[in-house]
């Protein structure tokens, strides 16, 4: 049995969780959302979950991150990224885009230093890097272009000026 985060959709297998206690609440290692765990689990400490999440995803304090909308109704829009995990979609996401081809929760980007990791979240119309529909998370770097629904975006990383 798997536990799915309602915030980001990350799936955690029950056998990956510690055992012993009654029902417990812990944070999702992907987005920090509270998870309700089934009986017979023991919670990880919040500090441990946050430490593991920060090891996996982190913004470089010397960099600025943004998404540039290259096509669609919002061409030219710049969306600043200020957290290490951002979701993209039509509703209920960090980056909301006006496009009928987008799923409500379409894709997400996990930032690791100067690189990003683009992942489709089970969208209907897919997420594309170049002409290839991505089936698993893929690395993106500064100026990487990708498409969600009918919108082309560029992932931009610049140096933060002092």
Short mmCIF file of N, CA, C and O in Angstrom, two decimals, residues 71-153:
data_model
loop_
_atom_site.label_atom_id
_atom_site.label_comp_id
_atom_site.label_asym_id
_atom_site.label_seq_id
_atom_site.Cartn_x
_atom_site.Cartn_y
_atom_site.Cartn_z
N UNK A 71 5.36 30.80 -25.22
CA UNK A 71 4.23 30.72 -26.14
C UNK A 71 2.93 30.62 -25.35
O UNK A 71 2.94 30.33 -24.17
N UNK A 72 1.83 30.87 -26.04
CA UNK A 72 0.52 30.80 -25.40
C UNK A 72 0.00 32.18 -25.05
O UNK A 72 0.59 33.20 -25.42
N UNK A 73 -1.10 32.20 -24.33
CA UNK A 73 -1.79 33.46 -24.00
C UNK A 73 -0.96 34.39 -23.14
O UNK A 73 -1.19 35.59 -23.12
N UNK A 74 0.02 33.85 -22.43
CA UNK A 74 0.80 34.66 -21.49
C UNK A 74 2.25 34.84 -21.94
O UNK A 74 3.14 35.04 -21.11
N UNK A 75 2.50 34.80 -23.26
CA UNK A 75 3.86 34.94 -23.79
C UNK A 75 4.54 36.18 -23.20
O UNK A 75 3.95 37.26 -23.13
N UNK A 76 5.78 36.00 -22.75
CA UNK A 76 6.55 37.09 -22.17
C UNK A 76 6.48 37.17 -20.66
O UNK A 76 7.29 37.86 -20.03
N UNK A 77 5.55 36.46 -20.06
CA UNK A 77 5.42 36.46 -18.59
C UNK A 77 6.65 35.79 -17.97
O UNK A 77 7.13 34.77 -18.45
N UNK A 78 7.16 36.39 -16.91
CA UNK A 78 8.28 35.84 -16.15
C UNK A 78 7.75 35.47 -14.77
O UNK A 78 7.18 36.30 -14.08
N UNK A 79 7.95 34.21 -14.39
CA UNK A 79 7.49 33.73 -13.10
C UNK A 79 8.73 33.41 -12.26
O UNK A 79 9.48 32.49 -12.58
N UNK A 80 8.96 34.20 -11.21
CA UNK A 80 10.10 33.94 -10.34
C UNK A 80 9.84 32.70 -9.50
O UNK A 80 8.72 32.47 -9.05
N UNK A 81 10.89 31.91 -9.32
CA UNK A 81 10.80 30.69 -8.49
C UNK A 81 11.56 30.97 -7.20
O UNK A 81 12.73 31.31 -7.24
N UNK A 82 10.86 30.81 -6.08
CA UNK A 82 11.46 31.13 -4.80
C UNK A 82 11.46 29.97 -3.82
O UNK A 82 11.75 30.15 -2.64
N UNK A 83 11.14 28.78 -4.30
CA UNK A 83 11.20 27.60 -3.45
C UNK A 83 11.70 26.42 -4.28
O UNK A 83 11.60 26.44 -5.51
N UNK A 84 12.25 25.39 -3.64
CA UNK A 84 12.93 24.33 -4.38
C UNK A 84 12.02 23.35 -5.10
O UNK A 84 12.49 22.58 -5.92
N UNK A 85 10.73 23.36 -4.82
CA UNK A 85 9.80 22.48 -5.51
C UNK A 85 8.60 23.30 -5.92
O UNK A 85 7.91 23.87 -5.07
N UNK A 86 8.38 23.41 -7.24
CA UNK A 86 7.24 24.19 -7.73
C UNK A 86 6.40 23.31 -8.64
O UNK A 86 6.91 22.53 -9.42
N UNK A 87 5.10 23.47 -8.49
CA UNK A 87 4.16 22.75 -9.35
C UNK A 87 3.61 23.70 -10.39
O UNK A 87 3.49 24.91 -10.16
N UNK A 88 3.30 23.14 -11.56
CA UNK A 88 2.80 23.92 -12.70
C UNK A 88 1.49 23.30 -13.13
O UNK A 88 1.40 22.08 -13.29
N UNK A 89 0.47 24.13 -13.34
CA UNK A 89 -0.81 23.60 -13.80
C UNK A 89 -1.83 24.69 -14.01
O UNK A 89 -1.52 25.88 -14.00
N UNK A 90 -3.06 24.25 -14.17
CA UNK A 90 -4.17 25.16 -14.43
C UNK A 90 -4.80 25.69 -13.15
O UNK A 90 -5.41 26.75 -13.15
N UNK A 91 -4.67 24.94 -12.04
CA UNK A 91 -5.29 25.36 -10.78
C UNK A 91 -4.59 24.66 -9.61
O UNK A 91 -4.09 23.56 -9.76
N UNK A 92 -4.57 25.32 -8.45
CA UNK A 92 -4.03 24.72 -7.24
C UNK A 92 -2.53 24.46 -7.29
O UNK A 92 -2.05 23.57 -6.60
N UNK A 93 -1.80 25.22 -8.08
CA UNK A 93 -0.35 25.02 -8.23
C UNK A 93 0.40 26.30 -7.89
O UNK A 93 -0.19 27.37 -7.77
N UNK A 94 1.72 26.18 -7.79
CA UNK A 94 2.55 27.35 -7.55
C UNK A 94 2.56 28.27 -8.77
O UNK A 94 2.55 29.48 -8.64
N UNK A 95 2.62 27.66 -9.95
CA UNK A 95 2.62 28.41 -11.21
C UNK A 95 1.34 28.03 -11.95
O UNK A 95 1.20 26.89 -12.41
N UNK A 96 0.42 28.98 -12.03
CA UNK A 96 -0.85 28.73 -12.69
C UNK A 96 -0.81 29.40 -14.06
O UNK A 96 -0.52 30.60 -14.18
N UNK A 97 -1.08 28.60 -15.10
CA UNK A 97 -1.04 29.09 -16.47
C UNK A 97 -2.43 28.97 -17.10
O UNK A 97 -3.17 28.02 -16.82
N UNK A 98 -2.75 29.92 -17.96
CA UNK A 98 -4.04 29.95 -18.63
C UNK A 98 -3.93 29.18 -19.95
O UNK A 98 -3.55 29.74 -20.97
N UNK A 99 -4.23 27.88 -19.90
CA UNK A 99 -4.17 27.05 -21.10
C UNK A 99 -5.08 25.85 -20.91
O UNK A 99 -4.92 25.09 -19.95
N UNK A 100 -6.03 25.67 -21.82
CA UNK A 100 -7.01 24.59 -21.70
C UNK A 100 -6.37 23.21 -21.84
O UNK A 100 -6.96 22.21 -21.40
N UNK A 101 -5.19 23.11 -22.43
CA UNK A 101 -4.52 21.81 -22.61
C UNK A 101 -3.77 21.36 -21.36
O UNK A 101 -3.29 20.23 -21.30
N UNK A 102 -3.65 22.25 -20.38
CA UNK A 102 -2.95 21.90 -19.13
C UNK A 102 -3.87 21.11 -18.21
O UNK A 102 -5.06 21.39 -18.11
N UNK A 103 -3.29 20.15 -17.52
CA UNK A 103 -4.01 19.48 -16.45
C UNK A 103 -4.02 20.41 -15.24
O UNK A 103 -3.22 21.34 -15.15
N UNK A 104 -4.93 20.14 -14.33
CA UNK A 104 -5.01 20.97 -13.12
C UNK A 104 -3.67 20.99 -12.40
O UNK A 104 -3.18 22.02 -12.01
N UNK A 105 -3.07 19.82 -12.21
CA UNK A 105 -1.71 19.70 -11.65
C UNK A 105 -0.91 18.94 -12.70
O UNK A 105 -1.00 17.73 -12.78
N UNK A 106 -0.15 19.65 -13.50
CA UNK A 106 0.44 19.10 -14.72
C UNK A 106 1.87 18.58 -14.53
O UNK A 106 2.18 17.45 -14.89
N UNK A 107 2.75 19.42 -14.00
CA UNK A 107 4.17 19.05 -13.89
C UNK A 107 4.76 19.73 -12.66
O UNK A 107 4.13 20.60 -12.06
N UNK A 108 5.98 19.33 -12.33
CA UNK A 108 6.68 19.99 -11.24
C UNK A 108 8.16 20.06 -11.57
O UNK A 108 8.69 19.25 -12.32
N UNK A 109 8.81 21.05 -10.95
CA UNK A 109 10.25 21.21 -11.09
C UNK A 109 10.84 21.19 -9.69
O UNK A 109 10.40 21.92 -8.80
N UNK A 110 11.84 20.35 -9.52
CA UNK A 110 12.58 20.25 -8.27
C UNK A 110 13.96 20.84 -8.55
O UNK A 110 14.65 20.40 -9.48
N UNK A 111 14.36 21.84 -7.80
CA UNK A 111 15.63 22.53 -8.05
C UNK A 111 16.72 21.96 -7.14
O UNK A 111 16.51 21.79 -5.93
N UNK A 112 17.86 21.71 -7.76
CA UNK A 112 19.04 21.21 -7.05
C UNK A 112 20.21 22.05 -7.50
O UNK A 112 20.83 21.78 -8.52
N UNK A 113 20.50 23.11 -6.73
CA UNK A 113 21.61 24.00 -7.10
C UNK A 113 21.28 24.77 -8.36
O UNK A 113 20.28 25.45 -8.43
N UNK A 114 22.13 24.65 -9.39
CA UNK A 114 21.91 25.37 -10.65
C UNK A 114 21.10 24.56 -11.65
O UNK A 114 20.82 25.02 -12.74
N UNK A 115 20.71 23.34 -11.27
CA UNK A 115 19.95 22.48 -12.17
C UNK A 115 18.53 22.29 -11.66
O UNK A 115 18.25 22.51 -10.48
N UNK A 116 17.67 21.85 -12.55
CA UNK A 116 16.31 21.50 -12.17
C UNK A 116 16.02 20.09 -12.61
O UNK A 116 16.74 19.51 -13.43
N UNK A 117 14.96 19.53 -12.06
CA UNK A 117 14.49 18.21 -12.46
C UNK A 117 13.01 18.37 -12.79
O UNK A 117 12.21 18.73 -11.94
N UNK A 118 12.66 18.14 -14.05
CA UNK A 118 11.30 18.30 -14.54
C UNK A 118 10.60 16.96 -14.50
O UNK A 118 11.15 15.96 -14.95
N UNK A 119 9.38 16.96 -13.97
CA UNK A 119 8.62 15.72 -13.85
C UNK A 119 7.16 15.96 -14.22
O UNK A 119 6.55 16.92 -13.75
N UNK A 120 6.62 15.10 -15.05
CA UNK A 120 5.20 15.14 -15.36
C UNK A 120 4.45 14.53 -14.18
O UNK A 120 4.92 13.58 -13.56
N UNK A 121 3.28 15.08 -13.85
CA UNK A 121 2.51 14.60 -12.70
C UNK A 121 1.29 13.80 -13.15
O UNK A 121 0.22 13.90 -12.57
N UNK A 122 1.46 13.01 -14.22
CA UNK A 122 0.35 12.20 -14.71
C UNK A 122 -0.64 13.01 -15.53
O UNK A 122 -1.82 12.68 -15.58
N UNK A 123 -0.15 14.04 -16.21
CA UNK A 123 -1.03 14.91 -16.98
C UNK A 123 -1.63 14.17 -18.18
O UNK A 123 -1.07 13.19 -18.66
N UNK A 124 -2.74 14.68 -18.67
CA UNK A 124 -3.40 14.08 -19.82
C UNK A 124 -2.61 14.32 -21.10
O UNK A 124 -2.40 13.40 -21.89
N UNK A 125 -2.17 15.54 -21.33
CA UNK A 125 -1.51 15.90 -22.59
C UNK A 125 0.01 15.81 -22.55
O UNK A 125 0.67 16.08 -23.54
N UNK A 126 0.57 15.49 -21.41
CA UNK A 126 2.00 15.25 -21.31
C UNK A 126 2.85 16.49 -21.14
O UNK A 126 2.41 17.62 -21.30
N UNK A 127 4.10 16.22 -20.78
CA UNK A 127 5.14 17.24 -20.63
C UNK A 127 6.25 16.84 -21.59
O UNK A 127 6.64 15.67 -21.63
N UNK A 128 6.73 17.81 -22.37
CA UNK A 128 7.70 17.52 -23.43
C UNK A 128 8.98 18.31 -23.25
O UNK A 128 8.94 19.50 -22.96
N UNK A 129 10.09 17.64 -23.44
CA UNK A 129 11.41 18.27 -23.49
C UNK A 129 11.86 18.07 -24.92
O UNK A 129 12.07 16.93 -25.35
N UNK A 130 11.93 19.15 -25.69
CA UNK A 130 12.12 19.03 -27.13
C UNK A 130 10.89 18.37 -27.72
O UNK A 130 9.76 18.75 -27.39
N UNK A 131 11.08 17.35 -28.55
CA UNK A 131 9.95 16.63 -29.13
C UNK A 131 9.57 15.40 -28.34
O UNK A 131 8.64 14.68 -28.71
N UNK A 132 10.30 15.13 -27.25
CA UNK A 132 10.11 13.90 -26.50
C UNK A 132 9.21 14.09 -25.29
O UNK A 132 9.47 14.95 -24.44
N UNK A 133 8.17 13.28 -25.22
CA UNK A 133 7.30 13.28 -24.03
C UNK A 133 8.07 12.60 -22.91
O UNK A 133 8.60 11.51 -23.08
N UNK A 134 8.15 13.26 -21.76
CA UNK A 134 8.92 12.68 -20.65
C UNK A 134 8.04 11.70 -19.88
O UNK A 134 6.87 11.97 -19.62
N UNK A 135 8.62 10.57 -19.54
CA UNK A 135 7.91 9.53 -18.79
C UNK A 135 8.43 9.44 -17.37
O UNK A 135 7.80 8.83 -16.51
N UNK A 136 9.62 9.98 -17.13
CA UNK A 136 10.23 9.97 -15.80
C UNK A 136 10.92 11.32 -15.63
O UNK A 136 11.10 12.06 -16.61
N UNK A 137 11.32 11.67 -14.40
CA UNK A 137 11.99 12.97 -14.20
C UNK A 137 13.23 13.11 -15.08
O UNK A 137 13.98 12.15 -15.27
N UNK A 138 13.40 14.32 -15.64
CA UNK A 138 14.56 14.61 -16.48
C UNK A 138 15.25 15.87 -15.98
O UNK A 138 14.61 16.79 -15.48
N UNK A 139 16.57 15.90 -16.14
CA UNK A 139 17.35 17.07 -15.73
C UNK A 139 17.16 18.20 -16.73
O UNK A 139 17.09 17.97 -17.94
N UNK A 140 17.04 19.41 -16.21
CA UNK A 140 17.00 20.61 -17.04
C UNK A 140 18.03 21.59 -16.49
O UNK A 140 18.34 21.56 -15.30
N UNK A 141 18.55 22.42 -17.36
CA UNK A 141 19.54 23.39 -16.95
C UNK A 141 19.11 24.77 -17.44
O UNK A 141 18.06 24.91 -18.07
N UNK A 142 19.92 25.77 -17.16
CA UNK A 142 19.63 27.13 -17.59
C UNK A 142 19.30 27.15 -19.08
O UNK A 142 20.00 26.56 -19.89
N UNK A 143 18.21 27.81 -19.40
CA UNK A 143 17.71 27.99 -20.77
C UNK A 143 17.08 26.75 -21.39
O UNK A 143 16.78 26.74 -22.58
N UNK A 144 16.88 25.69 -20.61
CA UNK A 144 16.18 24.52 -21.13
C UNK A 144 14.74 24.91 -21.43
O UNK A 144 14.08 25.57 -20.63
N UNK A 145 14.27 24.49 -22.61
CA UNK A 145 12.89 24.75 -23.01
C UNK A 145 12.10 23.47 -22.90
O UNK A 145 12.57 22.39 -23.24
N UNK A 146 10.86 23.59 -22.41
CA UNK A 146 9.98 22.44 -22.31
C UNK A 146 8.55 22.90 -22.52
O UNK A 146 8.25 24.10 -22.48
N UNK A 147 7.66 21.94 -22.78
CA UNK A 147 6.26 22.27 -23.07
C UNK A 147 5.34 21.52 -22.13
O UNK A 147 5.50 20.31 -21.92
N UNK A 148 4.40 22.24 -21.56
CA UNK A 148 3.32 21.68 -20.76
C UNK A 148 2.02 22.09 -21.44
O UNK A 148 1.79 23.28 -21.65
N UNK A 149 1.19 21.12 -21.82
CA UNK A 149 -0.01 21.45 -22.59
C UNK A 149 0.39 22.18 -23.86
O UNK A 149 1.27 21.74 -24.59
N UNK A 150 -0.19 23.35 -24.10
CA UNK A 150 0.16 24.14 -25.27
C UNK A 150 1.10 25.29 -24.98
O UNK A 150 1.25 26.19 -25.80
N UNK A 151 1.74 25.28 -23.82
CA UNK A 151 2.59 26.39 -23.40
C UNK A 151 4.06 25.95 -23.38
O UNK A 151 4.40 24.94 -22.76
N UNK A 152 4.90 26.71 -24.08
CA UNK A 152 6.34 26.45 -24.03
C UNK A 152 6.95 27.37 -22.97
O UNK A 152 6.64 28.57 -22.92
N UNK A 153 7.80 26.79 -22.13
CA UNK A 153 8.45 27.53 -21.05
C UNK A 153 9.96 27.35 -21.16
O UNK A 153 10.44 26.37 -21.72
#
